[in-house]
mmCIF file of C-alpha atoms in Angstrom:
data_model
loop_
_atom_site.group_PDB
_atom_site.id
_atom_site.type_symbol
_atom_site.label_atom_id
_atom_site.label_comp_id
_atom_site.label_asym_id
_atom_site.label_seq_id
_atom_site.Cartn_x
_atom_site.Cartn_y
_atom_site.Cartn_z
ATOM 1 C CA UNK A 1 0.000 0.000 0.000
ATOM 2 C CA UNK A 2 1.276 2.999 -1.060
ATOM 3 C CA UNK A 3 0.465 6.546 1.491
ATOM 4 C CA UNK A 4 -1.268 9.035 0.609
ATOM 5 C CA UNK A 5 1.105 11.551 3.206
ATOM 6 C CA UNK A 6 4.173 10.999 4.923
ATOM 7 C CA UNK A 7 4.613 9.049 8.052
ATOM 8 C CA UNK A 8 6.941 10.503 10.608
ATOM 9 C CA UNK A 9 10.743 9.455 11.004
ATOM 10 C CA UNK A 10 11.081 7.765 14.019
ATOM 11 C CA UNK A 11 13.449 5.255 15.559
ATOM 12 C CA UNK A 12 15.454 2.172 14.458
ATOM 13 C CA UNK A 13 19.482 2.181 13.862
ATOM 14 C CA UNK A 14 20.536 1.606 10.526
ATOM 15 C CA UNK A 15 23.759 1.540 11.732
ATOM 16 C CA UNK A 16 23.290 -0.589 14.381
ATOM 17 C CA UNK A 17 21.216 -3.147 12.077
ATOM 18 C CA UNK A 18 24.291 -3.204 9.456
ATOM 19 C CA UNK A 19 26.946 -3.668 12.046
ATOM 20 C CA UNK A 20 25.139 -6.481 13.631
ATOM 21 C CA UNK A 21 24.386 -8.473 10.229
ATOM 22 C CA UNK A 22 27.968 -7.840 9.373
ATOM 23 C CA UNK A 23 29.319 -9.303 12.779
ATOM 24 C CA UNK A 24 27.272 -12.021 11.979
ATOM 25 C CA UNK A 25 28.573 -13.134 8.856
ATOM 26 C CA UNK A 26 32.075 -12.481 9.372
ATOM 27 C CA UNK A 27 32.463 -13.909 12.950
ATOM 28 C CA UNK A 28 29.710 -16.868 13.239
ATOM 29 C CA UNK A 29 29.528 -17.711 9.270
ATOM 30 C CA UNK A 30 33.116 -17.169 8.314
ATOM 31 C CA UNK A 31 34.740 -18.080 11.849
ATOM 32 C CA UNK A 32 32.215 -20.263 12.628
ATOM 33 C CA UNK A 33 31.808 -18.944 15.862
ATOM 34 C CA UNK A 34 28.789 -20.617 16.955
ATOM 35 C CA UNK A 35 29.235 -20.341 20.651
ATOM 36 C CA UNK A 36 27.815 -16.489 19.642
ATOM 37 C CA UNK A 37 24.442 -17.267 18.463
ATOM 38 C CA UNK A 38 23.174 -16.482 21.534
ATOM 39 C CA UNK A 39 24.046 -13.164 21.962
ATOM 40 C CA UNK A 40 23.237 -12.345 18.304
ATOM 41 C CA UNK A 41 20.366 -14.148 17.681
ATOM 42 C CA UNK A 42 16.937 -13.103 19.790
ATOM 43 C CA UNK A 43 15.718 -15.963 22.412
ATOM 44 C CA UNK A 44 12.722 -16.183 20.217
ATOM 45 C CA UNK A 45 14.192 -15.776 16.849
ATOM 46 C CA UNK A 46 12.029 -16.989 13.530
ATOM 47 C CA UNK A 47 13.326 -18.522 10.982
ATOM 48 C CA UNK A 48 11.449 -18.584 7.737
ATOM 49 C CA UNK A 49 13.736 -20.166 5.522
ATOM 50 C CA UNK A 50 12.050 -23.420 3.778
ATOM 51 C CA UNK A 51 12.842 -26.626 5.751
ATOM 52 C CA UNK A 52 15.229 -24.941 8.119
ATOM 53 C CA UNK A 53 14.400 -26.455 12.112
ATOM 54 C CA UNK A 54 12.885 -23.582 14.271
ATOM 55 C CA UNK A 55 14.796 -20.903 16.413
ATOM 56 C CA UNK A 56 18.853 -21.141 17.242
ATOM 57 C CA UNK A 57 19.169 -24.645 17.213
ATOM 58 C CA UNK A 58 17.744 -24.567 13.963
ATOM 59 C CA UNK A 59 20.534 -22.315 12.759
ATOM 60 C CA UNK A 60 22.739 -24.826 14.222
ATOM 61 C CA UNK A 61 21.770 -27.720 12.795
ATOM 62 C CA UNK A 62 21.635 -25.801 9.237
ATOM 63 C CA UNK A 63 25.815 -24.557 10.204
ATOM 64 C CA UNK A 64 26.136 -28.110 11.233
ATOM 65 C CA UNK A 65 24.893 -29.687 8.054
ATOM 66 C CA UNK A 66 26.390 -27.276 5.653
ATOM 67 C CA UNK A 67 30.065 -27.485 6.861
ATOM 68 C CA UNK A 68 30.115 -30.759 6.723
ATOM 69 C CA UNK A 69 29.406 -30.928 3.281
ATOM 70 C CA UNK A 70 31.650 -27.884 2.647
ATOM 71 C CA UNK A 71 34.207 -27.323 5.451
ATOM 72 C CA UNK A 72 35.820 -23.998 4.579
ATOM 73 C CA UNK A 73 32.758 -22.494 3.146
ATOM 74 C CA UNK A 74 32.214 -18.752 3.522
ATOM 75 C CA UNK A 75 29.712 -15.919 2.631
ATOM 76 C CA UNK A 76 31.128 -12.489 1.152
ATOM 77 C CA UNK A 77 28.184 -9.629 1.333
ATOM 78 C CA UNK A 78 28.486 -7.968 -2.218
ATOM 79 C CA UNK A 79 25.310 -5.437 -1.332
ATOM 80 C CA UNK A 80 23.530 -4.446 1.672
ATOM 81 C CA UNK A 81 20.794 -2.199 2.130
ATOM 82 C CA UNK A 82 19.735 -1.142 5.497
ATOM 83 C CA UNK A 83 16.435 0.491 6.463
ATOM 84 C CA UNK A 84 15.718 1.043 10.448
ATOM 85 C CA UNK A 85 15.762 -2.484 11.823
ATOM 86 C CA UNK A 86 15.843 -4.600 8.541
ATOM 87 C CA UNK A 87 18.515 -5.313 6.227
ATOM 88 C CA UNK A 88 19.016 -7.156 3.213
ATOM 89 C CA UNK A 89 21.676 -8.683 2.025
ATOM 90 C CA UNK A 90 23.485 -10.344 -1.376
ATOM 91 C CA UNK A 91 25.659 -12.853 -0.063
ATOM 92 C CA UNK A 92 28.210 -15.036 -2.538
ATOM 93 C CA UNK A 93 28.883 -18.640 -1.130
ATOM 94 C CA UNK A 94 32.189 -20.556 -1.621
ATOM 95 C CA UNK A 95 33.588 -23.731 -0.524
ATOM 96 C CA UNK A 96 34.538 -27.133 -1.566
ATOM 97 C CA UNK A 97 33.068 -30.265 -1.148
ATOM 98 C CA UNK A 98 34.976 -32.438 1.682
ATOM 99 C CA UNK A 99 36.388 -35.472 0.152
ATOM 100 C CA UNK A 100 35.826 -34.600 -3.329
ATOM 101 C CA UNK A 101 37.458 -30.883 -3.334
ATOM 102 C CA UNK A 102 34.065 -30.299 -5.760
ATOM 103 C CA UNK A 103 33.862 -26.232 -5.564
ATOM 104 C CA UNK A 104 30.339 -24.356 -4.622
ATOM 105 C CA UNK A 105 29.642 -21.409 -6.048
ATOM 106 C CA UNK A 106 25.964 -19.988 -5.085
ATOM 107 C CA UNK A 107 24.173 -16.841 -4.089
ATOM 108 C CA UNK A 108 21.757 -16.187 -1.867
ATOM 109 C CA UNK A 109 19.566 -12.997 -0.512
ATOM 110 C CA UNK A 110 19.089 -12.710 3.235
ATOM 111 C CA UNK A 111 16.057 -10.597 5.021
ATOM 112 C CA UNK A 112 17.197 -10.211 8.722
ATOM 113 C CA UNK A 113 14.359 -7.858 11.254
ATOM 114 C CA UNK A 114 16.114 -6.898 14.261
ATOM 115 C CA UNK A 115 14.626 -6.163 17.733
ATOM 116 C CA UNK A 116 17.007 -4.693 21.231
ATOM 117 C CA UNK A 117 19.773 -5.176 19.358
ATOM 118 C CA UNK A 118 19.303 -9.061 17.959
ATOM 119 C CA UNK A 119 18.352 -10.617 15.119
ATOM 120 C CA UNK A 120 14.521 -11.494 15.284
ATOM 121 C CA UNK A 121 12.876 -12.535 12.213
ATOM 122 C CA UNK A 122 14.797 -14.113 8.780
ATOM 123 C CA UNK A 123 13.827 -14.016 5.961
ATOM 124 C CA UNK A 124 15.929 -15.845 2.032
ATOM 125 C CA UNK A 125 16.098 -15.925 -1.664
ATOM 126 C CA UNK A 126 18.234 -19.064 -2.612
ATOM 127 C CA UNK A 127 19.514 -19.894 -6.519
ATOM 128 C CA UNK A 128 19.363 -23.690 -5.555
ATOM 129 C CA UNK A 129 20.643 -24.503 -8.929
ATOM 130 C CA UNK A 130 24.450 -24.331 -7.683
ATOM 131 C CA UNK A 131 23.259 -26.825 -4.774
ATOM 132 C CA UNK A 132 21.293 -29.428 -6.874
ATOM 133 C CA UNK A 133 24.932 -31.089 -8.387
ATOM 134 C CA UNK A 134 25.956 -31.840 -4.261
ATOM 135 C CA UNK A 135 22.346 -33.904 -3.877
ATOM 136 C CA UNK A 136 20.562 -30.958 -2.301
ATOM 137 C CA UNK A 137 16.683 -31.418 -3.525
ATOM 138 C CA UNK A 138 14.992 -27.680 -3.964
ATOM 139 C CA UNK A 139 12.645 -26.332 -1.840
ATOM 140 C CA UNK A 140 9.650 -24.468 -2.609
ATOM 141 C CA UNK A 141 10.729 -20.884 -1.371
ATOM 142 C CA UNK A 142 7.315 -19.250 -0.414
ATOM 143 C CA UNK A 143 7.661 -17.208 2.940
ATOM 144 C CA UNK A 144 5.436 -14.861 4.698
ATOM 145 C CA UNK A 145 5.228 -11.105 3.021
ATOM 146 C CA UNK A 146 5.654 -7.718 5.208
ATOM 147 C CA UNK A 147 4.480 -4.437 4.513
ATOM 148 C CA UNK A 148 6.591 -1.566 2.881
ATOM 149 C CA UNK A 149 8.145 0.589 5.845
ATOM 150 C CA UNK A 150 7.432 4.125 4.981
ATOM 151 C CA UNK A 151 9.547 5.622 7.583
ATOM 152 C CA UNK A 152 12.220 6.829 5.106
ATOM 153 C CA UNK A 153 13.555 10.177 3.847
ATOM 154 C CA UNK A 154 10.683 12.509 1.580
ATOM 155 C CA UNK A 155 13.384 11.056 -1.533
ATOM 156 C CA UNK A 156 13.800 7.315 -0.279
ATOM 157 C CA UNK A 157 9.647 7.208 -0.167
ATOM 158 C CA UNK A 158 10.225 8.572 -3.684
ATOM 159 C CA UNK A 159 12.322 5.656 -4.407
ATOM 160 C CA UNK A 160 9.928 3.118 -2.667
ATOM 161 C CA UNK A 161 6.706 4.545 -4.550
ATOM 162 C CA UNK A 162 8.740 4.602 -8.578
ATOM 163 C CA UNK A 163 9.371 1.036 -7.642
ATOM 164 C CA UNK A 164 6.137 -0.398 -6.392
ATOM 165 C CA UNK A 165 4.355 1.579 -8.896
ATOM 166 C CA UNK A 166 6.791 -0.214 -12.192
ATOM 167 C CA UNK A 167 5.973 -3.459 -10.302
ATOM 168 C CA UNK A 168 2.490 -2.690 -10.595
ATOM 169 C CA UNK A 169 2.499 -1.756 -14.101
ATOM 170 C CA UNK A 170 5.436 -3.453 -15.756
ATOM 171 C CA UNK A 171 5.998 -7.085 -13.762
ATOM 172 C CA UNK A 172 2.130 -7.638 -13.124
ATOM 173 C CA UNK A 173 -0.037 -5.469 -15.821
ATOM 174 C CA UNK A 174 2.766 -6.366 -18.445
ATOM 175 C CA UNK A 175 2.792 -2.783 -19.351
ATOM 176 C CA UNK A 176 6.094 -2.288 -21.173
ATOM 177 C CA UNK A 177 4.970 1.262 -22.238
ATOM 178 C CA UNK A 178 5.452 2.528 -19.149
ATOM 179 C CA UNK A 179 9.088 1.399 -18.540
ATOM 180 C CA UNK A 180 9.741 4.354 -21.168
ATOM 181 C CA UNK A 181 9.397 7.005 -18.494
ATOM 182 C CA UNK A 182 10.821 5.554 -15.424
ATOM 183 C CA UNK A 183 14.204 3.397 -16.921
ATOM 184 C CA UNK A 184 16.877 5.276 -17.981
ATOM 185 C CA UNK A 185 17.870 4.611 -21.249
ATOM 186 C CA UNK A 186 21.174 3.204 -20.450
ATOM 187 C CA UNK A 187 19.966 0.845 -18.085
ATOM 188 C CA UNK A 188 22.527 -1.248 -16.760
ATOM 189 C CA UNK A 189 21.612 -5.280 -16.259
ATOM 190 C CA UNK A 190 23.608 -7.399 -14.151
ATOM 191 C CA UNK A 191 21.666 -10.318 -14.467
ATOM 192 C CA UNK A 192 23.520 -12.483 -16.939
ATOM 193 C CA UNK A 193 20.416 -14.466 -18.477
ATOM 194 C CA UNK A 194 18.286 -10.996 -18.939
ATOM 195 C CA UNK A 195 21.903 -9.144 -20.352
ATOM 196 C CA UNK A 196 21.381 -11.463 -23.220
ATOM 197 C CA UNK A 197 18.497 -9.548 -24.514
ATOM 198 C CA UNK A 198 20.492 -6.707 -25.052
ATOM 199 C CA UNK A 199 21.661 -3.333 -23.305
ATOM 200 C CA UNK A 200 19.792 -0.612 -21.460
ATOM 201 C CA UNK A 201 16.318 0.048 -21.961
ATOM 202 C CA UNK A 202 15.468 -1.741 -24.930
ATOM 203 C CA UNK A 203 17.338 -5.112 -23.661
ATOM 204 C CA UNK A 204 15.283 -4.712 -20.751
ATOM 205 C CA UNK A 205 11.641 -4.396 -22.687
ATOM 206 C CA UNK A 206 12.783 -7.159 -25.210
ATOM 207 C CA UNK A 207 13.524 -9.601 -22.315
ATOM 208 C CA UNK A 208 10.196 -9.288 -20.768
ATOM 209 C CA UNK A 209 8.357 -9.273 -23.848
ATOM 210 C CA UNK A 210 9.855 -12.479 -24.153
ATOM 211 C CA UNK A 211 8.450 -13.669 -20.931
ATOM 212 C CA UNK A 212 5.393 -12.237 -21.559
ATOM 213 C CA UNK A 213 5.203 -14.320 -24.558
ATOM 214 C CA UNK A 214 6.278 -17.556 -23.549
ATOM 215 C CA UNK A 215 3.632 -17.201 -20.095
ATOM 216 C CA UNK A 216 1.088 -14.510 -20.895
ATOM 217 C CA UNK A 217 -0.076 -14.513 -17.236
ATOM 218 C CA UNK A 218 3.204 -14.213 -15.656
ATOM 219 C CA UNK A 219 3.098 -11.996 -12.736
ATOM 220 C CA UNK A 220 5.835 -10.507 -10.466
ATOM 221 C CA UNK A 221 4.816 -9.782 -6.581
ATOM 222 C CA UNK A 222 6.629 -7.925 -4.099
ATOM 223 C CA UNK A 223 6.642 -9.653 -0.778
ATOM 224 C CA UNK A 224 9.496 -7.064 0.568
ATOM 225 C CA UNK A 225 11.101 -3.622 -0.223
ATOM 226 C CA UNK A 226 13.366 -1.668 1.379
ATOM 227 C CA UNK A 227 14.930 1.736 0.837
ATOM 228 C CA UNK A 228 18.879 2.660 1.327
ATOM 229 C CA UNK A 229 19.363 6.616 -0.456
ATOM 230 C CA UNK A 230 19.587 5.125 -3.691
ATOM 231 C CA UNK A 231 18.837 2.004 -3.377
ATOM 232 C CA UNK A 232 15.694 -0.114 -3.368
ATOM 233 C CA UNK A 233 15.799 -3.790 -2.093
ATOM 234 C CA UNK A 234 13.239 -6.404 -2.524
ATOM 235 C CA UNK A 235 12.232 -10.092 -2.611
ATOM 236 C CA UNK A 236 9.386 -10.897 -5.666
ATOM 237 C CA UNK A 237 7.773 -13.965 -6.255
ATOM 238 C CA UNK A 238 6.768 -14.947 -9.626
ATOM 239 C CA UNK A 239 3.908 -16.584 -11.243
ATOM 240 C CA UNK A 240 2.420 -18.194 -14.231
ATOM 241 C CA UNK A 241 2.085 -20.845 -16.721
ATOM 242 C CA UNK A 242 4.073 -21.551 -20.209
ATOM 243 C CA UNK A 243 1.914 -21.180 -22.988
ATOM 244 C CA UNK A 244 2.377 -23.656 -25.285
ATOM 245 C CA UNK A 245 2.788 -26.590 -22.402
ATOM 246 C CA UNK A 246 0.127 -24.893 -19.539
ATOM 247 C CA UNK A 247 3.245 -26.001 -16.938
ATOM 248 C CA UNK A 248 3.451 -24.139 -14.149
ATOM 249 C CA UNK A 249 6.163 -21.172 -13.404
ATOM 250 C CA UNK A 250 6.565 -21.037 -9.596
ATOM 251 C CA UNK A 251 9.946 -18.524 -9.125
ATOM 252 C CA UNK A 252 11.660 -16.138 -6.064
ATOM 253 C CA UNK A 253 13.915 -13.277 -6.817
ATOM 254 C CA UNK A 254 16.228 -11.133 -4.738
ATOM 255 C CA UNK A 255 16.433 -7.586 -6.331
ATOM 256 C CA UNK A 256 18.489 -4.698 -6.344
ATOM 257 C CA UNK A 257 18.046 -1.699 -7.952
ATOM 258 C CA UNK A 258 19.921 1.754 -8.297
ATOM 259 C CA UNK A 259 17.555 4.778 -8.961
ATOM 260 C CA UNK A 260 19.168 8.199 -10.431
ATOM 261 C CA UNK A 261 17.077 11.204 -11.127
ATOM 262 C CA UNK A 262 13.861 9.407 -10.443
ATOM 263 C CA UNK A 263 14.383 6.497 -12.726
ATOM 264 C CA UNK A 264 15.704 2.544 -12.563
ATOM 265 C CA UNK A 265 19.322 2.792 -13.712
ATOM 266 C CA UNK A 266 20.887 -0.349 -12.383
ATOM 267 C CA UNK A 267 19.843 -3.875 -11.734
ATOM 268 C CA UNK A 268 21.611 -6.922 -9.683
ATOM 269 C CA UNK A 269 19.687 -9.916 -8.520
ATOM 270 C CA UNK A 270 19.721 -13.265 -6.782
ATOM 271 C CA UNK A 271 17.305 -15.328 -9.084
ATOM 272 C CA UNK A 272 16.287 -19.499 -8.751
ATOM 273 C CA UNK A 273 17.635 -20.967 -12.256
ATOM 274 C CA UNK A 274 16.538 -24.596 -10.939
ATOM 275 C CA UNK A 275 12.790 -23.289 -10.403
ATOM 276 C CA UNK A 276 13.338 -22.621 -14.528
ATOM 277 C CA UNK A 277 15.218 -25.372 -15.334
ATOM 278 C CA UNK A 278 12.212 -27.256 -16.389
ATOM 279 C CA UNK A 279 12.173 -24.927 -19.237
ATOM 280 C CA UNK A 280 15.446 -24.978 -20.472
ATOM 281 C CA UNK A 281 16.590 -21.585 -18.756
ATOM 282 C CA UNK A 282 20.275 -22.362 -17.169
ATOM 283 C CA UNK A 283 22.648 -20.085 -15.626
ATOM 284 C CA UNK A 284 25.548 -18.774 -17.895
ATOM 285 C CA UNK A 285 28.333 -18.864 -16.597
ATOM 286 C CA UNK A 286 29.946 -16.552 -14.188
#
């Protein structure tokens, strides 16, 4: 829902937030410092990630599970954006298999809510498809939505209204038309698979008339969005069926986007290639 005036600014520490989900991943992930959960992690912390156990033992038993398979596996943060008491993050995973020496390469997007200075509520966007060669079967990804937080800066509610309003229009009326106002022209696309449409704009409206084509009632949600100055993060979930086959299209996505002078000028995202797999979609390489 988008407001028709402005809330007030009130509390939450971005700073705070972003120094606590950095701690995290570079003292419990990377030195798998487990022992600390309990001073980072809130006494009745959520975890919404698909087939993950509840609460801290949960995160445990996923540690657990995961460095076993791949002992010296870390998470490098390539974007963050911060808003009050959420953050989201772009993580790149890397590690080898034990025994084997196999290497993992795979991405993920990570949703953490923090409350008093813990991490409450958490939130993911995983590609799968890099985890599907080690014998890891896909979940489906569908989590629990939240609701915008307006309590941004007069231009950050700027940011979080051009976005919501090109989901609206582009990703679930199909309305390429009105991508022509609020893209720039020299759109940039980091997502490999979309980049081979083409540069800026018009790569952008061929790809999705592409989409459009191949599932006619393909739809893009937004379950999450948050705001950073420029910045607009969100988790999507897709939906629709192929045309020619009627099979279904069931897809997450982690988003990023980089708005200049009021319009979309830069795109990275964490996208599911094994929930399009069935379709022949694959990941180029990186």
């Amino acid at each position: 829902m988008i407001p028709t005036q402005d809330p007030p600014l009130p509390g939450g520490d971005a700073g705070a937030t972003a120094a606590l989900v950095e701690r995290l991943f570079r003292e419990v992930y990377n030195g798998q410092a487990f022992d600390l959960a309990e001073q980072l992690f809130a006494d009745d912390y959520v975890n919404h990630q698909p087939g993950a156990a509840p609460g801290i033992s949960g995160l445990r038993q996923w540690a657990s599970t995961m460095l076993t398979m791949f002992p010296d596996l870390t998470g490098t943060i390539e974007h963050m954006v911060v808003q009050n008491d959420r953050a989201m993050v772009f993580v790149a995973w890397h590690g080898h298999m034990a025994g084997t020496g196999k290497e993992l390469n795979s991405q993920t997007a990570n949703l953490y809510r923090v409350r008093d200075g813990r991490i409450a509520e958490h939130w993911s966007v995983f590609d799968y498809s890099a985890l599907v060669p080690f014998g890891i079967t896909p979940p489906d990804q569908e989590q629990p939505a939240s609701e915008p937080d307006w309590h941004a800066s007069p231009a950050e509610q700027e940011n979080l209204r051009l976005v919501l309003k090109v989901w609206e229009e582009v990703m679930q009326k199909q309305n390429l038309d009105y991508a022509d106002e609020h893209y720039r022209a020299d759109y940039i696309q980091h997502n490999r698979f979309a980049a081979q449409s083409g540069g800026g704009l018009a790569g952008m409206k061929q790809f999705f008339a592409g989409l459009f084509v191949a599932a006619p009632d393909l739809t893009g949600t937004i379950d999450h969005i948050l705001v950073q100055d420029d910045f607009v993060a969100l988790f999507s979930r897709w939906r629709g069926r192929e045309a020619t086959s009627g099979r279904e299209l069931k897809l997450h996505t982690a988003d990023l986007l980089r708005i200049e002078d009021g319009r979309i000028a830069e795109h990275w995202d964490v996208f599911d290639y094994s929930a399009v797999a069935q379709f022949g979609i694959i990941p180029p390489p990186r």
